[in-house]
Short mmCIF file of C-alpha atoms in Angstrom, two decimals:
data_model
loop_
_atom_site.label_atom_id
_atom_site.label_comp_id
_atom_site.label_asym_id
_atom_site.label_seq_id
_atom_site.Cartn_x
_atom_site.Cartn_y
_atom_site.Cartn_z
CA MET A 1 -22.20 115.60 8.24
CA ARG A 2 -22.91 116.12 4.55
CA GLU A 3 -23.73 119.50 3.07
CA THR A 4 -27.37 119.90 2.07
CA ALA A 5 -28.70 121.98 -0.81
CA VAL A 6 -32.02 122.98 -2.35
CA ILE A 7 -32.33 121.95 -5.99
CA GLY A 8 -36.00 122.60 -6.64
CA VAL A 9 -38.89 124.69 -5.27
CA GLY A 10 -42.54 125.20 -6.11
CA MET A 11 -45.76 126.62 -4.69
CA ILE A 12 -49.28 127.47 -5.72
CA PRO A 13 -50.76 130.94 -5.27
CA PHE A 14 -52.17 131.16 -1.75
CA GLY A 15 -55.90 131.85 -1.63
CA LYS A 16 -59.28 130.30 -0.96
CA TYR A 17 -60.02 127.04 -2.76
CA PRO A 18 -63.06 125.59 -0.98
CA GLU A 19 -63.75 123.10 -3.78
CA LYS A 20 -60.26 121.54 -3.70
CA THR A 21 -59.00 118.63 -1.59
CA ILE A 22 -55.63 118.41 0.15
CA ALA A 23 -54.29 116.33 -2.75
CA ASP A 24 -55.64 118.88 -5.23
CA LEU A 25 -53.76 121.63 -3.40
CA GLY A 26 -50.54 119.71 -2.88
CA TRP A 27 -49.64 117.97 -6.10
CA PRO A 28 -49.14 121.07 -8.33
CA ALA A 29 -46.50 122.48 -5.94
CA VAL A 30 -44.71 119.11 -5.84
CA LYS A 31 -44.80 118.83 -9.64
CA GLN A 32 -43.40 122.34 -9.96
CA ALA A 33 -40.56 121.61 -7.50
CA LEU A 34 -39.62 118.36 -9.27
CA GLU A 35 -39.56 120.11 -12.65
CA ASP A 36 -37.51 122.96 -11.19
CA ALA A 37 -34.99 120.42 -9.89
CA GLY A 38 -35.01 118.39 -13.09
CA ILE A 39 -35.46 115.21 -11.10
CA ASP A 40 -37.77 112.25 -11.60
CA GLY A 41 -39.99 111.84 -8.54
CA ARG A 42 -39.18 108.13 -8.47
CA GLU A 43 -35.60 109.07 -7.52
CA LEU A 44 -36.66 110.66 -4.22
CA GLY A 45 -35.37 108.94 -1.11
CA ALA A 46 -38.05 110.18 1.30
CA ALA A 47 -40.81 112.75 1.71
CA TYR A 48 -41.66 114.97 4.69
CA CYS A 49 -45.08 116.64 4.73
CA GLY A 50 -45.91 119.44 7.16
CA SER A 51 -49.54 120.22 7.91
CA ALA A 52 -51.37 121.28 11.06
CA LEU A 53 -55.05 120.77 10.30
CA SER A 54 -55.29 118.50 7.26
CA GLY A 55 -56.24 115.21 8.87
CA MET A 56 -54.37 111.94 8.57
CA MET A 57 -51.58 111.25 6.12
CA PRO A 58 -51.65 114.28 3.82
CA GLY A 59 -48.26 113.31 2.41
CA GLN A 60 -49.49 109.93 1.20
CA ARG A 61 -52.64 111.50 -0.23
CA ILE A 62 -50.61 113.97 -2.30
CA LEU A 63 -47.95 111.55 -3.52
CA GLY A 64 -50.51 108.83 -4.19
CA ARG A 65 -52.27 111.22 -6.55
CA MET A 66 -48.97 111.54 -8.46
CA GLY A 67 -48.09 107.85 -8.60
CA LEU A 68 -45.12 108.35 -6.27
CA SER A 69 -46.16 106.00 -3.49
CA GLY A 70 -43.84 103.54 -1.82
CA ILE A 71 -41.10 105.82 -0.46
CA PRO A 72 -40.90 106.62 3.26
CA VAL A 73 -43.34 109.45 4.05
CA PHE A 74 -43.23 111.36 7.34
CA ASN A 75 -46.17 113.60 8.28
CA VAL A 76 -45.21 116.41 10.64
CA GLU A 77 -47.49 118.58 12.80
CA ASN A 78 -46.03 121.51 14.74
CA ALA A 79 -48.72 124.20 14.38
CA CYS A 80 -47.48 127.07 12.16
CA SER A 81 -43.99 125.52 12.20
CA SER A 82 -45.22 122.27 10.64
CA SER A 83 -43.58 122.43 7.22
CA SER A 84 -40.45 124.20 8.49
CA SER A 85 -40.15 121.37 11.04
CA ALA A 86 -40.55 118.93 8.15
CA LEU A 87 -37.74 120.80 6.39
CA ARG A 88 -35.57 120.39 9.47
CA ALA A 89 -36.23 116.63 9.50
CA ALA A 90 -35.38 116.33 5.80
CA VAL A 91 -32.14 118.28 6.25
CA LEU A 92 -31.10 115.96 9.08
CA ALA A 93 -31.89 112.88 6.96
CA ILE A 94 -29.65 114.07 4.13
CA ARG A 95 -26.89 115.28 6.45
CA SER A 96 -26.80 111.88 8.15
CA GLY A 97 -26.75 109.90 4.89
CA ALA A 98 -30.18 108.32 5.43
CA CYS A 99 -31.07 109.49 1.91
CA ASP A 100 -29.48 111.50 -0.91
CA THR A 101 -32.64 113.33 -1.97
CA ALA A 102 -35.77 114.32 -0.08
CA LEU A 103 -39.01 116.13 -0.76
CA VAL A 104 -40.57 118.60 1.68
CA ILE A 105 -44.24 119.52 1.34
CA GLY A 106 -46.24 122.12 3.23
CA VAL A 107 -50.00 122.06 2.73
CA GLU A 108 -53.14 123.39 4.42
CA LYS A 109 -56.83 123.93 3.69
CA LEU A 110 -58.30 126.41 6.16
CA THR A 111 -61.47 127.09 4.15
CA ARG A 112 -62.75 123.81 5.57
CA PHE A 113 -63.45 125.73 8.81
CA GLY A 114 -65.59 128.39 7.17
CA GLY A 115 -63.66 131.41 8.48
CA GLY A 116 -62.85 132.90 11.87
CA THR A 117 -59.79 132.44 14.05
CA LEU A 118 -57.76 129.25 14.02
CA PRO A 119 -59.32 126.48 16.11
CA LEU A 120 -57.27 125.86 19.26
CA GLU A 121 -57.41 123.01 21.76
CA ARG A 122 -60.32 123.37 24.18
CA GLU A 123 -58.48 121.43 26.89
CA ASP A 124 -55.95 124.31 27.14
CA TRP A 125 -56.89 126.50 30.07
CA GLU A 126 -56.04 129.80 28.35
CA VAL A 127 -58.23 128.80 25.41
CA GLN A 128 -61.01 127.99 27.87
CA GLN A 129 -60.75 131.58 29.12
CA GLY A 130 -61.28 132.88 25.59
CA MET A 131 -57.72 133.21 24.32
CA VAL A 132 -57.43 133.41 20.53
CA MET A 133 -54.36 134.36 18.51
CA PRO A 134 -55.42 137.94 17.63
CA ALA A 135 -55.96 138.64 21.34
CA LEU A 136 -52.60 137.16 22.32
CA TYR A 137 -50.69 139.26 19.80
CA ALA A 138 -52.76 142.33 20.67
CA MET A 139 -51.56 142.04 24.25
CA ARG A 140 -47.98 141.87 22.99
CA ALA A 141 -48.56 145.00 20.93
CA LYS A 142 -50.12 146.98 23.78
CA ARG A 143 -47.31 146.05 26.14
CA TYR A 144 -44.66 147.00 23.58
CA MET A 145 -46.39 150.31 22.89
CA HIS A 146 -46.49 151.02 26.63
CA ASP A 147 -42.85 150.08 27.24
CA PHE A 148 -41.19 151.56 24.15
CA GLY A 149 -43.48 154.27 22.79
CA LEU A 150 -44.40 152.50 19.57
CA THR A 151 -47.07 154.49 17.73
CA GLU A 152 -50.13 153.19 15.92
CA ARG A 153 -48.78 154.61 12.66
CA GLN A 154 -45.47 152.78 13.05
CA LEU A 155 -47.38 149.56 13.74
CA ALA A 156 -49.51 150.10 10.64
CA GLN A 157 -46.42 150.65 8.47
CA VAL A 158 -45.58 146.94 8.73
CA SER A 159 -48.81 146.14 6.87
CA VAL A 160 -48.20 148.92 4.35
CA LYS A 161 -44.71 147.59 3.56
CA ASN A 162 -45.78 143.97 3.29
CA ARG A 163 -48.85 144.73 1.16
CA ALA A 164 -46.60 146.69 -1.21
CA ASN A 165 -44.28 143.68 -1.43
CA GLY A 166 -47.19 141.29 -1.88
CA ALA A 167 -48.48 143.38 -4.78
CA MET A 168 -45.34 142.27 -6.67
CA ASN A 169 -45.74 138.58 -5.77
CA PRO A 170 -48.00 136.53 -8.08
CA ASP A 171 -48.32 133.86 -5.36
CA ALA A 172 -49.61 136.27 -2.70
CA GLN A 173 -53.20 136.10 -1.50
CA MET A 174 -53.50 139.87 -0.93
CA ARG A 175 -52.11 141.90 -3.84
CA ALA A 176 -53.57 145.37 -3.35
CA PRO A 177 -51.27 148.04 -1.82
CA VAL A 178 -52.66 149.96 1.14
CA THR A 179 -51.89 153.23 2.92
CA VAL A 180 -51.38 153.87 6.62
CA GLU A 181 -54.78 155.58 6.70
CA GLU A 182 -56.47 152.58 5.11
CA VAL A 183 -54.82 150.23 7.61
CA LEU A 184 -55.85 152.32 10.61
CA SER A 185 -59.42 152.83 9.39
CA SER A 186 -60.09 149.16 8.62
CA ARG A 187 -62.34 147.19 10.98
CA LEU A 188 -61.07 146.82 14.57
CA ILE A 189 -60.29 143.18 15.45
CA ALA A 190 -58.41 143.29 18.77
CA ASP A 191 -57.12 146.63 20.01
CA PRO A 192 -54.76 147.91 18.59
CA PHE A 193 -55.11 145.61 15.56
CA THR A 194 -57.36 146.47 12.69
CA LEU A 195 -58.25 143.94 10.00
CA LEU A 196 -55.32 144.86 7.75
CA GLN A 197 -52.86 144.13 10.57
CA CYS A 198 -53.98 140.49 10.80
CA CYS A 199 -52.88 137.79 8.37
CA PRO A 200 -55.58 136.27 6.15
CA THR A 201 -56.42 132.60 6.41
CA GLY A 202 -56.72 130.48 3.30
CA ASP A 203 -55.40 127.45 1.47
CA GLY A 204 -52.08 126.68 -0.15
CA SER A 205 -49.10 124.43 -0.66
CA ALA A 206 -45.36 124.69 -1.23
CA ALA A 207 -42.66 122.12 -1.94
CA ILE A 208 -38.88 121.85 -1.78
CA VAL A 209 -36.48 119.25 -3.18
CA LEU A 210 -33.28 118.75 -1.19
CA ALA A 211 -30.12 116.81 -2.00
CA ASP A 212 -26.63 116.29 -0.63
CA ALA A 213 -24.03 118.56 -2.20
CA ALA A 214 -22.60 116.00 -4.61
CA THR A 215 -26.03 114.97 -5.86
CA ALA A 216 -27.18 118.60 -6.04
CA ARG A 217 -24.39 119.55 -8.41
CA ARG A 218 -25.46 116.79 -10.80
CA TYR A 219 -28.86 118.45 -11.18
CA ARG A 220 -28.04 122.15 -11.28
CA ARG A 221 -25.13 124.57 -11.37
CA ASP A 222 -26.67 126.97 -8.83
CA PRO A 223 -27.83 125.00 -5.80
CA VAL A 224 -28.73 127.02 -2.72
CA PHE A 225 -27.11 125.59 0.39
CA VAL A 226 -28.72 125.12 3.79
CA ARG A 227 -26.20 126.70 6.17
CA ALA A 228 -28.23 126.30 9.36
CA SER A 229 -31.32 124.37 10.40
CA ASP A 230 -32.66 124.83 13.92
CA LEU A 231 -35.80 123.70 15.68
CA SER A 232 -36.39 124.94 19.22
CA SER A 233 -39.27 124.24 21.58
CA GLY A 234 -40.72 126.73 24.02
CA LYS A 235 -39.88 126.82 27.72
CA HIS A 236 -42.97 126.43 29.88
CA THR A 237 -43.55 128.87 32.71
CA ASP A 238 -46.52 129.34 35.01
CA GLY A 239 -45.41 132.84 35.95
CA PHE A 240 -44.72 136.15 34.24
CA ARG A 241 -43.81 136.09 30.55
CA ASP A 242 -42.20 139.09 28.89
CA MET A 243 -44.54 139.46 25.93
CA THR A 244 -42.27 141.98 24.19
CA MET A 245 -39.33 139.60 23.76
CA PRO A 246 -39.94 136.26 21.97
CA GLU A 247 -37.45 134.19 23.95
CA ILE A 248 -37.75 131.12 21.72
CA THR A 249 -36.79 133.11 18.60
CA VAL A 250 -33.89 134.82 20.38
CA ARG A 251 -32.60 131.40 21.46
CA GLY A 252 -33.14 129.83 18.04
CA ALA A 253 -31.51 132.76 16.27
CA GLY A 254 -28.41 132.31 18.40
CA HIS A 255 -28.25 128.61 17.48
CA ALA A 256 -28.76 129.31 13.76
CA TYR A 257 -26.21 132.13 13.57
CA GLU A 258 -23.63 129.98 15.35
CA GLU A 259 -24.24 127.01 13.05
CA ALA A 260 -24.01 129.16 9.92
CA GLY A 261 -21.00 131.09 11.21
CA ILE A 262 -22.62 134.46 10.55
CA GLY A 263 -24.28 137.32 12.41
CA PRO A 264 -27.28 139.61 11.83
CA ASP A 265 -25.29 142.00 9.63
CA ASP A 266 -24.65 139.19 7.14
CA VAL A 267 -28.35 138.57 6.44
CA ASP A 268 -29.61 140.15 3.21
CA LEU A 269 -33.24 139.09 3.51
CA ALA A 270 -35.48 137.41 6.07
CA GLU A 271 -38.90 135.82 5.80
CA VAL A 272 -40.26 136.04 9.36
CA HIS A 273 -43.54 134.96 10.95
CA ASP A 274 -45.57 138.18 10.76
CA ALA A 275 -48.95 136.69 11.65
CA PHE A 276 -49.82 140.13 13.05
CA SER A 277 -48.07 143.45 12.53
CA ILE A 278 -46.44 143.51 15.97
CA ALA A 279 -44.80 140.14 15.36
CA GLU A 280 -42.53 141.42 12.61
CA LEU A 281 -41.38 144.28 14.83
CA LEU A 282 -40.53 141.90 17.67
CA TYR A 283 -38.55 139.72 15.30
CA TYR A 284 -36.41 142.63 14.08
CA GLU A 285 -35.07 142.78 17.62
CA ALA A 286 -34.98 139.03 18.23
CA PHE A 287 -32.74 138.51 15.19
CA GLY A 288 -30.52 141.46 16.07
CA PHE A 289 -31.45 143.59 13.07
CA CYS A 290 -31.96 146.50 15.47
CA GLY A 291 -31.67 147.18 19.19
CA ARG A 292 -34.26 146.66 21.92
CA GLY A 293 -37.13 149.12 21.59
CA GLU A 294 -35.94 150.36 18.18
CA ALA A 295 -38.24 148.34 15.91
CA GLY A 296 -40.73 151.15 15.29
CA ALA A 297 -38.02 153.51 14.10
CA PHE A 298 -36.48 150.67 12.05
CA VAL A 299 -39.61 150.14 9.94
CA GLU A 300 -40.33 153.88 9.79
CA ARG A 301 -36.89 154.60 8.27
CA GLY A 302 -37.38 151.92 5.63
CA ASP A 303 -34.61 149.73 7.04
CA SER A 304 -36.72 146.59 6.50
CA ALA A 305 -37.83 147.52 2.97
CA ILE A 306 -36.65 145.57 -0.06
CA ASP A 307 -33.89 148.15 -0.61
CA GLY A 308 -33.24 148.69 3.11
CA LYS A 309 -30.66 147.44 5.59
CA VAL A 310 -32.22 143.96 5.59
CA ALA A 311 -35.23 143.11 3.42
CA VAL A 312 -37.84 141.59 5.72
CA ASN A 313 -40.69 139.66 4.12
CA PRO A 314 -40.07 140.65 0.49
CA SER A 315 -42.72 138.04 -0.42
CA GLY A 316 -45.32 140.11 1.40
CA GLY A 317 -45.07 137.93 4.48
CA LEU A 318 -48.06 136.31 6.12
CA LEU A 319 -49.85 139.67 6.11
CA ALA A 320 -50.00 139.73 2.31
CA LYS A 321 -48.91 136.31 1.04
CA GLY A 322 -51.37 134.66 3.42
CA HIS A 323 -51.06 132.06 6.16
CA PRO A 324 -52.35 128.58 5.32
CA VAL A 325 -50.74 127.37 8.51
CA GLY A 326 -48.98 124.15 7.51
CA ALA A 327 -47.80 125.56 4.17
CA THR A 328 -46.20 128.73 5.56
CA GLY A 329 -42.74 127.48 6.56
CA ALA A 330 -42.12 125.76 3.24
CA ALA A 331 -43.37 128.82 1.35
CA GLN A 332 -40.93 131.04 3.26
CA ALA A 333 -38.07 128.77 2.17
CA VAL A 334 -39.31 128.89 -1.43
CA GLU A 335 -39.16 132.70 -1.37
CA VAL A 336 -35.66 132.76 0.11
CA VAL A 337 -34.35 130.29 -2.47
CA ARG A 338 -35.87 132.23 -5.35
CA GLN A 339 -34.42 135.46 -3.99
CA LEU A 340 -30.94 133.96 -3.74
CA ARG A 341 -31.24 132.75 -7.33
CA GLY A 342 -32.32 136.22 -8.47
CA GLU A 343 -35.73 135.06 -9.73
CA CYS A 344 -38.10 137.49 -7.99
CA GLY A 345 -38.58 140.23 -10.56
CA ASP A 346 -39.77 143.58 -9.20
CA ARG A 347 -39.42 142.46 -5.58
CA GLN A 348 -35.88 141.13 -6.04
CA VAL A 349 -33.40 141.96 -3.28
CA GLU A 350 -30.36 143.05 -5.26
CA GLY A 351 -27.18 141.10 -4.62
CA ALA A 352 -28.82 138.78 -2.06
CA ARG A 353 -26.45 136.05 -0.93
CA VAL A 354 -27.73 135.06 2.53
CA GLY A 355 -31.39 134.56 3.46
CA LEU A 356 -33.22 133.48 6.58
CA ALA A 357 -36.61 131.78 7.04
CA HIS A 358 -38.40 131.75 10.41
CA ALA A 359 -41.70 130.20 11.48
CA THR A 360 -43.09 129.88 14.99
CA GLY A 361 -45.92 127.70 16.24
CA GLY A 362 -47.94 128.74 19.27
CA GLY A 363 -51.31 128.65 20.92
CA ILE A 364 -50.41 126.78 24.12
CA SER A 365 -50.78 128.17 27.63
CA GLY A 366 -47.54 128.75 29.50
CA PHE A 367 -45.40 129.11 26.37
CA ASP A 368 -44.01 132.09 24.47
CA HIS A 369 -44.44 129.78 21.46
CA GLY A 370 -44.48 126.03 21.33
CA ALA A 371 -42.02 125.69 18.44
CA CYS A 372 -39.69 127.79 16.33
CA SER A 373 -37.92 126.71 13.15
CA ILE A 374 -35.13 128.82 11.65
CA HIS A 375 -33.22 128.07 8.45
CA ILE A 376 -30.37 130.03 6.90
CA PHE A 377 -29.60 129.63 3.20
CA SER A 378 -26.77 130.95 1.03
CA ARG A 379 -25.62 130.86 -2.55
#
């Protein structure tokens, strides 16, 4: 299969744009990515648009606004993994020779719901019993604290770190640093989570232009290569689920590391799905950045800071950058690519050569998560 590279990226600052439509949100990120790649949009072979809650055909709505209609457009829904699943599909298309260039879009407008938790499917029996995402992750946190002695201060330090990173990211929704005391004293949402340990909802878009290696080198001297692209689905169980070990991410990480020919020690930075503070801690262990039960000490020592052992969520992650669901996976890839190019200013991970992007999609009874997309990039 052909090598695949990223030649252009773009995104808009995540935030709340209640007056804007999906097309309004999407086209500026696409325009930015095309300009970054130096490619005419009419040269694109296909487009893949990831969105969870944007209605029918968001890809056509965005590209139609730009006069780029007519190419094959695939709209992908996979909850929070929507645009990273779209990225996976685009990578496969280029690897197989179906097209030489492809556009990936992630877009979402959550202000349309007026606030509150993400709407889940009422036919799901856990949702019928009152399950919402903050409650689900809160149960994971309480179990982990019970089993491994994680403290409330260690849990809060994830938010402190990511808010500090987000303060250096002009595209982040939340750009004010916070202290541990401020995190712990903010409004209680679902014990042990306070408000500042939950990702903000909002609106946003991100875009990526991909090409095969030969085409990529015609457009830029510094393409970033996709070394691994994995999409895993959850394994359904009606019985006990170990809420402290995200099985789907462990399995996907193994696939991605094998495909890329690397291990955890080779990763310089990782954008992981920190929808709530406990999630980032669980993913330290799932990706092998630290041992089982060691995540609290890992963040406390600064091992996941920008200048630590592995920089986790240098963008600010979902906790600071925001989480417009369908846009998140593409935005993670944008951050990794910019880091590997050395374009991230004060939040730059020095000498970064290998980066990882990880987005899960959940909210279904019987599953750890429903989907998990992992991509590994390198210079």
